[in-house]
């Protein structure tokens, strides 16, 4: 007989969500009751799910299918009315966000560790999104974490979860499981926002594009939208079949991990436009022929020209960027006379601004851009907005960038990551620097003098919530800036992120290599924080 089982459990240490949900080694998640505990804590933390409708899906990484089986059985045991699941358990993060909104669901569970590698030896993750389709706020996240520390039991339906490989509705106890096509609704939304005729015309005229899905979730979405609906030749989408281990790579769209695309875009017969997305489809990388576009610059260009797409023809209500993201978009907002908000890292901080209609476009330096069409960043959305802009202006990516810098100046920008650093050493680096912040003003590092230094904290202008400890900032007198923070998405050791920026307005100096343009800031960053000495690393592991 199938029934609701109440199984005893004990709190598990460290189930603390980071920047975007809980991420751990797959092996950890697979060890019963690790996943069960966390799902129980989510359901308790949000006040129960009796009678609720939930969206469930993930990026297809190893353990995605089995984890969904557990989630469905637990949702049934907790009295949910219905779970809407992407066929095969697949849903990109932006598509899941859209589905929560369009179906007026009460929330959703998204299974992903995003840009982290997947597979039995790699990473897994789970996060809860609320009824607005966005990541749970800090306060909800805190409640979930509090429940993980106090669990006595979890509820699970004893029967098997239904087959989710075919469309249709099945039942699990009193709960319905509705398996839907993960792509159609999302593709329709994109068709409403962008001028597909104009993009189709561009492509029909010989414009060549290459989209690298990095063996992750966006492959089928990109094939449907770019190839089938917009007419890009078959094969324009590469690495388009989602694999449980993403082909052994990091599904992280940056010049390091998407080097295959970078090589193709710098080859003699390069396509006109290249793009890539990450494991769960919310990030994007944009490359023109021989021209990489930094995510911060991409946000600024999109903010400047979004009105060329039908969905944004009315103009933007405002823009928002995470604090470490370059100030390029601020200059656009200033010119347009619209508000520009500066939030902590992580998409959860944009939700209130989008819900309140204060911001239309948001972005992060980590290759995340999005708008109020959903409550997550959206990789393919950014690609389509770029294509729409290119179709309307008839310019190349390189020409658009040159125009942008000529008008607004160029915020040279780079992020240096030191990965899997000893956690104690990384924490000590940050703690010691925090203690020295008050003395830094006036100090000189090479050619640079410090104007001021602080630790970023955020007061949400909509709900008044306060977020402290969001990164150490050092501002120099010439307008340059360096930011230090520790990653909240890693699963081993600590990752130190150093964000470097300087503004250049001299028309003669707009086309340098960012590492050269930032050389003084890079040296100052090391002198200020003692990176090499404390981490034992002579150079960063990843430079983007
Ligand atoms: C990183 C990025 C951050 C992004 C987060 C989730 O966080 O820096 O900008 O929002 O990943 O993106 P952290 O704490 O490691 O710096 V995703 O596409 O991994 O969900
Ligand atoms: Co992601």
PDB file of N, CA and C and ligand atoms in Angstrom, residues 114 278 280 282-283, ligand 2:
ATOM      1  N   UNK A 114      24.286  25.478 -11.784  1.00  0.00           N
ATOM      2  CA  UNK A 114      24.587  26.523 -12.754  1.00  0.00           C
ATOM      3  C   UNK A 114      25.891  26.292 -13.520  1.00  0.00           C
ATOM      4  N   UNK A 278      25.262  29.070 -19.967  1.00  0.00           N
ATOM      5  CA  UNK A 278      25.838  28.219 -18.917  1.00  0.00           C
ATOM      6  C   UNK A 278      24.971  26.993 -18.636  1.00  0.00           C
ATOM      7  N   UNK A 280      22.621  26.137 -16.569  1.00  0.00           N
ATOM      8  CA  UNK A 280      21.169  26.247 -16.400  1.00  0.00           C
ATOM      9  C   UNK A 280      20.535  27.321 -17.275  1.00  0.00           C
ATOM     10  N   UNK A 282      21.017  30.647 -17.631  1.00  0.00           N
ATOM     11  CA  UNK A 282      20.723  32.024 -17.247  1.00  0.00           C
ATOM     12  C   UNK A 282      21.855  32.996 -17.548  1.00  0.00           C
ATOM     13  N   UNK A 283      23.040  32.479 -17.902  1.00  0.00           N
ATOM     14  CA  UNK A 283      24.143  33.386 -18.232  1.00  0.00           C
ATOM     15  C   UNK A 283      24.335  33.485 -19.737  1.00  0.00           C
TER      16      UNK A 283
HETATM   17 CO1  LIG B   2      23.484  29.905 -14.145  1.00  0.00          CO
END
